[in-house]
């Protein structure tokens, strides 16, 4: 599979200076962690789940979480497990190429070996498990269960812990909780693909809910947690992990208090005023701003609960020609001794040593999401990716 693989090759050639690479579930963990992109959640109880997976793959989704936790009622767990096994078996029988990376969000550690056993040969379609309300105490049994299921099945399985517990939110227990999480995920580093943020759970502890006019970063108590998670678990020195952006809850807005957050000029240049109007109507201007803030704060990808959220995440993940040019200049072998240079676009300073980690991350993102042509912006990428 590849990002933007659902659009015609001729269109990709027009959009990209360097096209996104191909990857699959056996690719390196480092590449897959970035390639997750917009991870679409779906309740495990959906009766046509296999068809849904194929439909979303055809629309550009490359990672999905099939949820047995908060998205379904307690009384539906057994039926959800049965449905998952049936739907995985259906998908395996169809043998379609380009299936998304598929993860199961479980409630309890014992579900992991049980589901792997019940999946049988269809386990080859499974990339791993999402582990809820992760702390050191609660998380270790999940990670141990995953390691055992992996050994029993012979299939590489990844974990994606969700950081959403109240202990992580409360100031008096936050550092201790983060230190415990760090110990747990470091012990199983090869199996931890990414850490996911459960911002909805954070807000619920204080009876809060952000409006569609606001991002997670406008809710200060949430922003402080994100900052501390990235500070302790997302470092670029080789000790950190990929941390993904929080879910955006809205997909249509009836009334707004503040002005739309999308400037008109990029859409005028791209002759896409109707696209701008549609994005505003569906609260996408807030989503686009939050994606930009995710990236500025060290997060990669995003949890999504609606298919319309996927393309904006991917469009804003494409590396611009300017970013690519800067990253390449910074990482040239002859720059190994450091120094300062003017960017090829003559609009900024590139300082080799301080910007090196940024440049390395940018080139990895360029490999996965591609590099836009010099005259192509996110408006063109959005417009090209919308299903006809």
CSV table of C-alpha atoms in Angstrom, one decimal, residues 159-288:
chain,number,residue,atom,x,y,z
A,159,UNK,CA,1.2,-2.6,20.6
A,160,UNK,CA,-0.2,0.9,20.6
A,161,UNK,CA,-0.8,1.9,24.2
A,162,UNK,CA,-3.4,4.6,24.8
A,163,UNK,CA,-2.4,7.3,27.3
A,164,UNK,CA,-5.7,8.4,28.8
A,165,UNK,CA,-5.8,7.5,32.5
A,166,UNK,CA,-6.7,10.1,35.2
A,167,UNK,CA,-3.3,9.5,36.9
A,168,UNK,CA,-1.7,11.0,33.8
A,169,UNK,CA,-3.9,14.0,33.9
A,170,UNK,CA,-3.6,14.9,37.6
A,171,UNK,CA,-0.6,17.1,38.4
A,172,UNK,CA,0.3,15.3,41.6
A,173,UNK,CA,0.7,11.9,39.9
A,174,UNK,CA,1.7,12.8,36.3
A,175,UNK,CA,5.4,12.6,36.5
A,176,UNK,CA,5.4,9.3,38.4
A,177,UNK,CA,2.8,7.9,36.0
A,178,UNK,CA,4.9,8.9,33.0
A,179,UNK,CA,8.0,7.4,34.5
A,180,UNK,CA,6.2,4.1,35.0
A,181,UNK,CA,4.8,4.2,31.4
A,182,UNK,CA,8.4,4.9,30.2
A,183,UNK,CA,9.7,1.9,32.0
A,184,UNK,CA,7.0,-0.4,30.6
A,185,UNK,CA,7.3,0.7,27.0
A,186,UNK,CA,11.0,0.7,27.0
A,187,UNK,CA,11.1,-2.9,28.2
A,188,UNK,CA,9.0,-3.8,25.2
A,189,UNK,CA,10.4,-1.2,22.8
A,190,UNK,CA,10.5,-3.4,19.8
A,191,UNK,CA,6.8,-4.2,20.1
A,192,UNK,CA,5.6,-0.6,20.8
A,193,UNK,CA,4.7,1.0,17.4
A,194,UNK,CA,3.3,4.3,18.7
A,195,UNK,CA,1.7,5.9,21.8
A,196,UNK,CA,-1.8,7.2,21.3
A,197,UNK,CA,-3.4,10.1,23.3
A,198,UNK,CA,-6.9,9.8,24.7
A,199,UNK,CA,-7.8,13.4,25.0
A,200,UNK,CA,-11.6,12.7,25.3
A,201,UNK,CA,-10.9,10.8,28.5
A,202,UNK,CA,-8.7,13.6,29.8
A,203,UNK,CA,-11.5,16.1,29.2
A,204,UNK,CA,-14.1,13.8,30.9
A,205,UNK,CA,-12.2,13.9,34.2
A,206,UNK,CA,-13.1,17.6,34.4
A,207,UNK,CA,-16.4,17.6,32.7
A,208,UNK,CA,-15.0,19.4,29.6
A,209,UNK,CA,-15.5,19.1,25.9
A,210,UNK,CA,-13.8,21.3,23.4
A,211,UNK,CA,-16.0,23.1,20.9
A,212,UNK,CA,-15.5,22.8,17.1
A,213,UNK,CA,-14.1,26.3,17.2
A,214,UNK,CA,-11.3,25.2,19.5
A,215,UNK,CA,-8.4,22.7,19.4
A,216,UNK,CA,-7.0,20.5,22.1
A,217,UNK,CA,-4.3,23.1,22.6
A,218,UNK,CA,-6.9,25.7,23.6
A,219,UNK,CA,-7.9,23.5,26.5
A,220,UNK,CA,-4.9,24.3,28.8
A,221,UNK,CA,-5.2,21.3,31.1
A,222,UNK,CA,-5.1,19.0,28.0
A,223,UNK,CA,-2.3,21.0,26.3
A,224,UNK,CA,-0.2,20.6,29.5
A,225,UNK,CA,-0.5,16.8,29.4
A,226,UNK,CA,0.4,16.6,25.7
A,227,UNK,CA,3.4,18.7,26.3
A,228,UNK,CA,4.6,16.5,29.2
A,229,UNK,CA,4.0,13.3,27.2
A,230,UNK,CA,6.1,14.6,24.3
A,231,UNK,CA,8.7,15.9,26.8
A,232,UNK,CA,9.2,12.5,28.5
A,233,UNK,CA,8.2,10.0,25.8
A,234,UNK,CA,8.6,11.7,22.4
A,235,UNK,CA,12.3,12.8,22.4
A,236,UNK,CA,14.2,12.7,19.2
A,237,UNK,CA,17.4,11.4,20.8
A,238,UNK,CA,16.6,7.7,20.2
A,239,UNK,CA,14.9,7.2,23.5
A,240,UNK,CA,11.5,8.4,22.4
A,241,UNK,CA,8.4,7.0,20.7
A,242,UNK,CA,6.0,8.1,18.0
A,243,UNK,CA,3.2,9.9,19.7
A,244,UNK,CA,0.0,10.4,17.7
A,245,UNK,CA,-2.4,13.3,17.6
A,246,UNK,CA,-5.8,13.2,19.5
A,247,UNK,CA,-9.2,12.5,18.0
A,248,UNK,CA,-11.2,15.3,16.4
A,249,UNK,CA,-14.8,14.7,17.4
A,250,UNK,CA,-16.8,16.9,14.9
A,251,UNK,CA,-17.9,16.3,11.3
A,252,UNK,CA,-20.7,18.8,10.9
A,253,UNK,CA,-21.4,22.1,12.6
A,254,UNK,CA,-24.8,23.7,12.9
A,255,UNK,CA,-23.7,27.0,14.3
A,256,UNK,CA,-20.4,28.6,15.1
A,257,UNK,CA,-19.4,31.3,17.5
A,258,UNK,CA,-16.1,32.4,15.9
A,259,UNK,CA,-15.0,33.2,12.4
A,260,UNK,CA,-13.8,30.3,10.2
A,261,UNK,CA,-10.1,29.6,10.6
A,262,UNK,CA,-9.3,28.9,7.0
A,263,UNK,CA,-7.8,31.8,5.0
A,264,UNK,CA,-9.5,32.4,1.7
A,265,UNK,CA,-6.5,33.1,-0.5
A,266,UNK,CA,-5.0,29.5,-0.8
A,267,UNK,CA,-8.4,28.4,-2.1
A,268,UNK,CA,-8.7,31.3,-4.5
A,269,UNK,CA,-5.3,30.4,-5.9
A,270,UNK,CA,-6.4,26.8,-6.3
A,271,UNK,CA,-9.8,27.7,-7.6
A,272,UNK,CA,-11.3,25.7,-4.8
A,273,UNK,CA,-13.7,28.0,-3.0
A,274,UNK,CA,-16.4,25.3,-2.9
A,275,UNK,CA,-13.9,23.0,-1.2
A,276,UNK,CA,-13.2,25.7,1.4
A,277,UNK,CA,-17.0,26.2,2.0
A,278,UNK,CA,-17.4,22.4,2.5
A,279,UNK,CA,-14.5,22.2,4.9
A,280,UNK,CA,-15.9,25.0,7.0
A,281,UNK,CA,-19.4,23.5,7.0
A,282,UNK,CA,-18.0,20.2,8.3
A,283,UNK,CA,-15.8,21.8,11.0
A,284,UNK,CA,-12.7,20.9,9.0
A,285,UNK,CA,-11.2,24.3,9.6
A,286,UNK,CA,-10.8,23.4,13.2
A,287,UNK,CA,-9.4,20.0,12.3
A,288,UNK,CA,-6.9,21.5,9.9
